[in-house]
């Protein structure tokens, strides 16, 4: 992902923090199977708008295939990112989404990875950050979905997970 490599280079050049966020709509596959592609496309458009409204002006969000979104939050510390992600998760759960008159309950799982201090971790690559965010997202799904989890490197170099409140 060239866009992520550009953000990594910018963050390293300016010694900025930043957070990569992966959001997965929990019932995406079920919605697609039960209601079809038109329902899913309309929902994806609505969620993209919601994510843009919930994030700051300098943040960006992009839809990926199969009910997944990626967002980059530059100049954001881990706690600020956890708060932003949990607000977004909560707004999705509260969203009144209807398709052909039927209310469809929604929830989302989010995984976060933080750009490390560049002086301590100058070799952290964009690919590593994406892998860390994927691991955190898998942890959120494993926790029962509708929650936020953050990748946190353990001092020994092995990964551990941290997170926010489950819904």
JSON list of C-alpha atoms in Angstrom, two decimals:
[
{"chain": "A", "resi": 1, "resn": "UNK", "atom": "CA", "xyz": [0.00, 0.00, 0.00]},
{"chain": "A", "resi": 2, "resn": "UNK", "atom": "CA", "xyz": [1.86, 2.99, -1.32]},
{"chain": "A", "resi": 3, "resn": "UNK", "atom": "CA", "xyz": [-0.27, 5.51, 0.62]},
{"chain": "A", "resi": 4, "resn": "UNK", "atom": "CA", "xyz": [0.74, 3.91, 3.91]},
{"chain": "A", "resi": 5, "resn": "UNK", "atom": "CA", "xyz": [4.42, 3.94, 2.96]},
{"chain": "A", "resi": 6, "resn": "UNK", "atom": "CA", "xyz": [4.13, 7.68, 2.18]},
{"chain": "A", "resi": 7, "resn": "UNK", "atom": "CA", "xyz": [2.53, 8.30, 5.58]},
{"chain": "A", "resi": 8, "resn": "UNK", "atom": "CA", "xyz": [5.27, 6.26, 7.26]},
{"chain": "A", "resi": 9, "resn": "UNK", "atom": "CA", "xyz": [7.95, 8.32, 5.55]},
{"chain": "A", "resi": 10, "resn": "UNK", "atom": "CA", "xyz": [6.22, 11.57, 6.52]},
{"chain": "A", "resi": 11, "resn": "UNK", "atom": "CA", "xyz": [5.80, 10.49, 10.14]},
{"chain": "A", "resi": 12, "resn": "UNK", "atom": "CA", "xyz": [9.43, 9.43, 10.37]},
{"chain": "A", "resi": 13, "resn": "UNK", "atom": "CA", "xyz": [10.72, 12.58, 8.67]},
{"chain": "A", "resi": 14, "resn": "UNK", "atom": "CA", "xyz": [8.82, 14.84, 11.09]},
{"chain": "A", "resi": 15, "resn": "UNK", "atom": "CA", "xyz": [9.02, 12.51, 14.13]},
{"chain": "A", "resi": 16, "resn": "UNK", "atom": "CA", "xyz": [5.22, 12.45, 14.37]},
{"chain": "A", "resi": 17, "resn": "UNK", "atom": "CA", "xyz": [3.07, 9.88, 16.05]},
{"chain": "A", "resi": 18, "resn": "UNK", "atom": "CA", "xyz": [0.21, 8.35, 14.19]},
{"chain": "A", "resi": 19, "resn": "UNK", "atom": "CA", "xyz": [-2.25, 5.49, 14.35]},
{"chain": "A", "resi": 20, "resn": "UNK", "atom": "CA", "xyz": [-3.47, 3.07, 11.74]},
{"chain": "A", "resi": 21, "resn": "UNK", "atom": "CA", "xyz": [-7.03, 1.92, 12.37]},
{"chain": "A", "resi": 22, "resn": "UNK", "atom": "CA", "xyz": [-8.77, -1.04, 10.73]},
{"chain": "A", "resi": 23, "resn": "UNK", "atom": "CA", "xyz": [-12.54, -1.20, 11.06]},
{"chain": "A", "resi": 24, "resn": "UNK", "atom": "CA", "xyz": [-14.57, -4.25, 10.12]},
{"chain": "A", "resi": 25, "resn": "UNK", "atom": "CA", "xyz": [-18.34, -4.21, 10.01]},
{"chain": "A", "resi": 26, "resn": "UNK", "atom": "CA", "xyz": [-19.26, -7.30, 12.04]},
{"chain": "A", "resi": 27, "resn": "UNK", "atom": "CA", "xyz": [-22.44, -8.38, 10.16]},
{"chain": "A", "resi": 28, "resn": "UNK", "atom": "CA", "xyz": [-21.11, -7.54, 6.66]},
{"chain": "A", "resi": 29, "resn": "UNK", "atom": "CA", "xyz": [-21.13, -11.05, 5.21]},
{"chain": "A", "resi": 30, "resn": "UNK", "atom": "CA", "xyz": [-24.57, -11.83, 6.68]},
{"chain": "A", "resi": 31, "resn": "UNK", "atom": "CA", "xyz": [-25.96, -8.57, 5.28]},
{"chain": "A", "resi": 32, "resn": "UNK", "atom": "CA", "xyz": [-24.56, -9.30, 1.85]},
{"chain": "A", "resi": 33, "resn": "UNK", "atom": "CA", "xyz": [-25.97, -12.82, 1.83]},
{"chain": "A", "resi": 34, "resn": "UNK", "atom": "CA", "xyz": [-29.41, -11.84, 3.14]},
{"chain": "A", "resi": 35, "resn": "UNK", "atom": "CA", "xyz": [-29.94, -8.45, 1.47]},
{"chain": "A", "resi": 36, "resn": "UNK", "atom": "CA", "xyz": [-27.60, -8.34, -1.52]},
{"chain": "A", "resi": 37, "resn": "UNK", "atom": "CA", "xyz": [-25.00, -6.05, -2.99]},
{"chain": "A", "resi": 38, "resn": "UNK", "atom": "CA", "xyz": [-27.21, -2.94, -3.21]},
{"chain": "A", "resi": 39, "resn": "UNK", "atom": "CA", "xyz": [-27.86, -3.00, 0.53]},
{"chain": "A", "resi": 40, "resn": "UNK", "atom": "CA", "xyz": [-24.17, -3.46, 1.30]},
{"chain": "A", "resi": 41, "resn": "UNK", "atom": "CA", "xyz": [-23.09, -0.71, -1.11]},
{"chain": "A", "resi": 42, "resn": "UNK", "atom": "CA", "xyz": [-25.57, 1.77, 0.37]},
{"chain": "A", "resi": 43, "resn": "UNK", "atom": "CA", "xyz": [-24.38, 0.84, 3.86]},
{"chain": "A", "resi": 44, "resn": "UNK", "atom": "CA", "xyz": [-20.71, 1.21, 2.88]},
{"chain": "A", "resi": 45, "resn": "UNK", "atom": "CA", "xyz": [-21.43, 4.69, 1.49]},
{"chain": "A", "resi": 46, "resn": "UNK", "atom": "CA", "xyz": [-23.23, 5.68, 4.68]},
{"chain": "A", "resi": 47, "resn": "UNK", "atom": "CA", "xyz": [-20.47, 4.32, 6.92]},
{"chain": "A", "resi": 48, "resn": "UNK", "atom": "CA", "xyz": [-17.79, 6.11, 4.91]},
{"chain": "A", "resi": 49, "resn": "UNK", "atom": "CA", "xyz": [-19.66, 9.38, 5.48]},
{"chain": "A", "resi": 50, "resn": "UNK", "atom": "CA", "xyz": [-20.09, 8.60, 9.18]},
{"chain": "A", "resi": 51, "resn": "UNK", "atom": "CA", "xyz": [-16.38, 7.83, 9.58]},
{"chain": "A", "resi": 52, "resn": "UNK", "atom": "CA", "xyz": [-15.42, 11.10, 7.86]},
{"chain": "A", "resi": 53, "resn": "UNK", "atom": "CA", "xyz": [-17.76, 13.00, 10.20]},
{"chain": "A", "resi": 54, "resn": "UNK", "atom": "CA", "xyz": [-16.37, 11.33, 13.31]},
{"chain": "A", "resi": 55, "resn": "UNK", "atom": "CA", "xyz": [-12.69, 11.77, 12.47]},
{"chain": "A", "resi": 56, "resn": "UNK", "atom": "CA", "xyz": [-10.69, 14.99, 12.40]},
{"chain": "A", "resi": 57, "resn": "UNK", "atom": "CA", "xyz": [-10.09, 17.00, 9.25]},
{"chain": "A", "resi": 58, "resn": "UNK", "atom": "CA", "xyz": [-6.49, 15.79, 8.82]},
{"chain": "A", "resi": 59, "resn": "UNK", "atom": "CA", "xyz": [-7.44, 12.14, 9.29]},
{"chain": "A", "resi": 60, "resn": "UNK", "atom": "CA", "xyz": [-8.37, 10.07, 6.30]},
{"chain": "A", "resi": 61, "resn": "UNK", "atom": "CA", "xyz": [-10.45, 6.97, 5.77]},
{"chain": "A", "resi": 62, "resn": "UNK", "atom": "CA", "xyz": [-10.72, 4.58, 2.84]},
{"chain": "A", "resi": 63, "resn": "UNK", "atom": "CA", "xyz": [-13.06, 1.66, 2.20]},
{"chain": "A", "resi": 64, "resn": "UNK", "atom": "CA", "xyz": [-11.43, -1.66, 1.41]},
{"chain": "A", "resi": 65, "resn": "UNK", "atom": "CA", "xyz": [-13.24, -4.72, 0.05]},
{"chain": "A", "resi": 66, "resn": "UNK", "atom": "CA", "xyz": [-15.59, -6.89, 2.12]},
{"chain": "A", "resi": 67, "resn": "UNK", "atom": "CA", "xyz": [-16.77, -4.49, 4.81]},
{"chain": "A", "resi": 68, "resn": "UNK", "atom": "CA", "xyz": [-13.38, -3.22, 5.97]},
{"chain": "A", "resi": 69, "resn": "UNK", "atom": "CA", "xyz": [-12.19, 0.37, 6.28]},
{"chain": "A", "resi": 70, "resn": "UNK", "atom": "CA", "xyz": [-8.73, 1.70, 6.97]},
{"chain": "A", "resi": 71, "resn": "UNK", "atom": "CA", "xyz": [-8.06, 5.07, 8.56]},
{"chain": "A", "resi": 72, "resn": "UNK", "atom": "CA", "xyz": [-4.86, 6.89, 9.36]},
{"chain": "A", "resi": 73, "resn": "UNK", "atom": "CA", "xyz": [-4.85, 9.36, 12.25]},
{"chain": "A", "resi": 74, "resn": "UNK", "atom": "CA", "xyz": [-1.66, 11.45, 12.03]},
{"chain": "A", "resi": 75, "resn": "UNK", "atom": "CA", "xyz": [-0.26, 13.17, 15.11]},
{"chain": "A", "resi": 76, "resn": "UNK", "atom": "CA", "xyz": [-2.39, 10.98, 17.36]},
{"chain": "A", "resi": 77, "resn": "UNK", "atom": "CA", "xyz": [-1.26, 9.25, 20.53]},
{"chain": "A", "resi": 78, "resn": "UNK", "atom": "CA", "xyz": [-2.54, 5.77, 21.46]},
{"chain": "A", "resi": 79, "resn": "UNK", "atom": "CA", "xyz": [-5.07, 6.97, 24.04]},
{"chain": "A", "resi": 80, "resn": "UNK", "atom": "CA", "xyz": [-6.51, 9.58, 21.69]},
{"chain": "A", "resi": 81, "resn": "UNK", "atom": "CA", "xyz": [-6.83, 6.92, 19.01]},
{"chain": "A", "resi": 82, "resn": "UNK", "atom": "CA", "xyz": [-8.59, 4.51, 21.38]},
{"chain": "A", "resi": 83, "resn": "UNK", "atom": "CA", "xyz": [-11.07, 7.24, 22.27]},
{"chain": "A", "resi": 84, "resn": "UNK", "atom": "CA", "xyz": [-11.70, 8.13, 18.61]},
{"chain": "A", "resi": 85, "resn": "UNK", "atom": "CA", "xyz": [-12.10, 4.47, 17.65]},
{"chain": "A", "resi": 86, "resn": "UNK", "atom": "CA", "xyz": [-14.50, 3.76, 20.50]},
{"chain": "A", "resi": 87, "resn": "UNK", "atom": "CA", "xyz": [-16.61, 6.82, 19.58]},
{"chain": "A", "resi": 88, "resn": "UNK", "atom": "CA", "xyz": [-16.77, 5.57, 16.00]},
{"chain": "A", "resi": 89, "resn": "UNK", "atom": "CA", "xyz": [-17.69, 2.04, 17.16]},
{"chain": "A", "resi": 90, "resn": "UNK", "atom": "CA", "xyz": [-20.43, 3.46, 19.36]},
{"chain": "A", "resi": 91, "resn": "UNK", "atom": "CA", "xyz": [-21.86, 5.64, 16.56]},
{"chain": "A", "resi": 92, "resn": "UNK", "atom": "CA", "xyz": [-22.01, 2.63, 14.24]},
{"chain": "A", "resi": 93, "resn": "UNK", "atom": "CA", "xyz": [-23.85, 0.60, 16.90]},
{"chain": "A", "resi": 94, "resn": "UNK", "atom": "CA", "xyz": [-26.35, 3.48, 17.33]},
{"chain": "A", "resi": 95, "resn": "UNK", "atom": "CA", "xyz": [-26.87, 3.97, 13.59]},
{"chain": "A", "resi": 96, "resn": "UNK", "atom": "CA", "xyz": [-30.47, 3.53, 12.48]},
{"chain": "A", "resi": 97, "resn": "UNK", "atom": "CA", "xyz": [-29.89, 1.70, 9.21]},
{"chain": "A", "resi": 98, "resn": "UNK", "atom": "CA", "xyz": [-32.93, 0.43, 7.34]},
{"chain": "A", "resi": 99, "resn": "UNK", "atom": "CA", "xyz": [-33.12, -1.53, 4.15]},
{"chain": "A", "resi": 100, "resn": "UNK", "atom": "CA", "xyz": [-36.49, -1.93, 2.44]},
{"chain": "A", "resi": 101, "resn": "UNK", "atom": "CA", "xyz": [-38.20, -0.93, 5.69]},
{"chain": "A", "resi": 102, "resn": "UNK", "atom": "CA", "xyz": [-36.32, -3.43, 7.85]},
{"chain": "A", "resi": 103, "resn": "UNK", "atom": "CA", "xyz": [-34.07, -2.16, 10.66]},
{"chain": "A", "resi": 104, "resn": "UNK", "atom": "CA", "xyz": [-30.64, -3.79, 10.45]},
{"chain": "A", "resi": 105, "resn": "UNK", "atom": "CA", "xyz": [-28.60, -3.79, 13.67]},
{"chain": "A", "resi": 106, "resn": "UNK", "atom": "CA", "xyz": [-24.93, -2.96, 13.15]},
{"chain": "A", "resi": 107, "resn": "UNK", "atom": "CA", "xyz": [-21.70, -3.31, 15.06]},
{"chain": "A", "resi": 108, "resn": "UNK", "atom": "CA", "xyz": [-18.03, -2.95, 14.24]},
{"chain": "A", "resi": 109, "resn": "UNK", "atom": "CA", "xyz": [-14.72, -4.34, 15.43]},
{"chain": "A", "resi": 110, "resn": "UNK", "atom": "CA", "xyz": [-11.67, -2.10, 15.32]},
{"chain": "A", "resi": 111, "resn": "UNK", "atom": "CA", "xyz": [-7.95, -2.81, 15.53]},
{"chain": "A", "resi": 112, "resn": "UNK", "atom": "CA", "xyz": [-5.33, -0.11, 16.10]},
{"chain": "A", "resi": 113, "resn": "UNK", "atom": "CA", "xyz": [-1.57, 0.06, 15.64]},
{"chain": "A", "resi": 114, "resn": "UNK", "atom": "CA", "xyz": [0.55, 3.03, 16.74]},
{"chain": "A", "resi": 115, "resn": "UNK", "atom": "CA", "xyz": [3.65, 4.34, 14.98]},
{"chain": "A", "resi": 116, "resn": "UNK", "atom": "CA", "xyz": [6.41, 3.81, 17.52]},
{"chain": "A", "resi": 117, "resn": "UNK", "atom": "CA", "xyz": [8.84, 6.44, 18.71]},
{"chain": "A", "resi": 118, "resn": "UNK", "atom": "CA", "xyz": [11.07, 6.79, 15.66]},
{"chain": "A", "resi": 119, "resn": "UNK", "atom": "CA", "xyz": [14.19, 7.17, 17.78]},
{"chain": "A", "resi": 120, "resn": "UNK", "atom": "CA", "xyz": [13.59, 3.78, 19.41]},
{"chain": "A", "resi": 121, "resn": "UNK", "atom": "CA", "xyz": [12.14, 1.96, 16.39]},
{"chain": "A", "resi": 122, "resn": "UNK", "atom": "CA", "xyz": [13.57, 3.57, 13.22]},
{"chain": "A", "resi": 123, "resn": "UNK", "atom": "CA", "xyz": [13.05, 0.39, 11.19]},
{"chain": "A", "resi": 124, "resn": "UNK", "atom": "CA", "xyz": [9.32, 0.02, 11.79]},
{"chain": "A", "resi": 125, "resn": "UNK", "atom": "CA", "xyz": [7.83, -0.31, 8.32]},
{"chain": "A", "resi": 126, "resn": "UNK", "atom": "CA", "xyz": [4.40, 0.41, 6.95]},
{"chain": "A", "resi": 127, "resn": "UNK", "atom": "CA", "xyz": [3.94, -3.33, 6.38]},
{"chain": "A", "resi": 128, "resn": "UNK", "atom": "CA", "xyz": [4.70, -4.03, 10.04]},
{"chain": "A", "resi": 129, "resn": "UNK", "atom": "CA", "xyz": [2.18, -1.41, 11.13]},
{"chain": "A", "resi": 130, "resn": "UNK", "atom": "CA", "xyz": [-0.50, -2.91, 8.89]},
{"chain": "A", "resi": 131, "resn": "UNK", "atom": "CA", "xyz": [0.26, -6.39, 10.24]},
{"chain": "A", "resi": 132, "resn": "UNK", "atom": "CA", "xyz": [-0.02, -5.09, 13.81]},
{"chain": "A", "resi": 133, "resn": "UNK", "atom": "CA", "xyz": [-3.38, -3.48, 13.05]},
{"chain": "A", "resi": 134, "resn": "UNK", "atom": "CA", "xyz": [-4.58, -6.75, 11.50]},
{"chain": "A", "resi": 135, "resn": "UNK", "atom": "CA", "xyz": [-3.53, -8.64, 14.63]},
{"chain": "A", "resi": 136, "resn": "UNK", "atom": "CA", "xyz": [-5.40, -6.17, 16.83]},
{"chain": "A", "resi": 137, "resn": "UNK", "atom": "CA", "xyz": [-8.50, -6.49, 14.61]},
{"chain": "A", "resi": 138, "resn": "UNK", "atom": "CA", "xyz": [-8.32, -10.27, 14.91]},
{"chain": "A", "resi": 139, "resn": "UNK", "atom": "CA", "xyz": [-8.15, -9.86, 18.68]},
{"chain": "A", "resi": 140, "resn": "UNK", "atom": "CA", "xyz": [-11.28, -7.65, 18.62]},
{"chain": "A", "resi": 141, "resn": "UNK", "atom": "CA", "xyz": [-13.14, -10.29, 16.59]},
{"chain": "A", "resi": 142, "resn": "UNK", "atom": "CA", "xyz": [-11.89, -12.96, 18.99]},
{"chain": "A", "resi": 143, "resn": "UNK", "atom": "CA", "xyz": [-13.23, -10.94, 21.92]},
{"chain": "A", "resi": 144, "resn": "UNK", "atom": "CA", "xyz": [-16.75, -11.27, 20.54]},
{"chain": "A", "resi": 145, "resn": "UNK", "atom": "CA", "xyz": [-16.81, -8.30, 18.14]},
{"chain": "A", "resi": 146, "resn": "UNK", "atom": "CA", "xyz": [-18.23, -4.79, 18.70]},
{"chain": "A", "resi": 147, "resn": "UNK", "atom": "CA", "xyz": [-15.08, -3.64, 20.50]},
{"chain": "A", "resi": 148, "resn": "UNK", "atom": "CA", "xyz": [-11.74, -1.93, 19.99]},
{"chain": "A", "resi": 149, "resn": "UNK", "atom": "CA", "xyz": [-8.34, -3.53, 20.50]},
{"chain": "A", "resi": 150, "resn": "UNK", "atom": "CA", "xyz": [-4.89, -2.00, 20.17]},
{"chain": "A", "resi": 151, "resn": "UNK", "atom": "CA", "xyz": [-1.63, -3.72, 19.37]},
{"chain": "A", "resi": 152, "resn": "UNK", "atom": "CA", "xyz": [0.94, -3.08, 22.07]},
{"chain": "A", "resi": 153, "resn": "UNK", "atom": "CA", "xyz": [4.47, -4.46, 21.70]},
{"chain": "A", "resi": 154, "resn": "UNK", "atom": "CA", "xyz": [5.67, -6.17, 24.85]},
{"chain": "A", "resi": 155, "resn": "UNK", "atom": "CA", "xyz": [9.11, -5.21, 26.19]},
{"chain": "A", "resi": 156, "resn": "UNK", "atom": "CA", "xyz": [10.37, -8.68, 25.30]},
{"chain": "A", "resi": 157, "resn": "UNK", "atom": "CA", "xyz": [9.46, -8.08, 21.65]},
{"chain": "A", "resi": 158, "resn": "UNK", "atom": "CA", "xyz": [6.45, -10.39, 21.74]},
{"chain": "A", "resi": 159, "resn": "UNK", "atom": "CA", "xyz": [3.08, -8.82, 21.08]},
{"chain": "A", "resi": 160, "resn": "UNK", "atom": "CA", "xyz": [0.31, -8.34, 23.59]},
{"chain": "A", "resi": 161, "resn": "UNK", "atom": "CA", "xyz": [-3.03, -6.65, 23.25]},
{"chain": "A", "resi": 162, "resn": "UNK", "atom": "CA", "xyz": [-4.78, -3.83, 24.97]},
{"chain": "A", "resi": 163, "resn": "UNK", "atom": "CA", "xyz": [-8.21, -2.48, 24.38]},
{"chain": "A", "resi": 164, "resn": "UNK", "atom": "CA", "xyz": [-11.17, -0.46, 25.40]},
{"chain": "A", "resi": 165, "resn": "UNK", "atom": "CA", "xyz": [-14.46, -1.34, 26.90]},
{"chain": "A", "resi": 166, "resn": "UNK", "atom": "CA", "xyz": [-16.53, -4.03, 25.19]},
{"chain": "A", "resi": 167, "resn": "UNK", "atom": "CA", "xyz": [-19.93, -2.81, 24.12]}
]
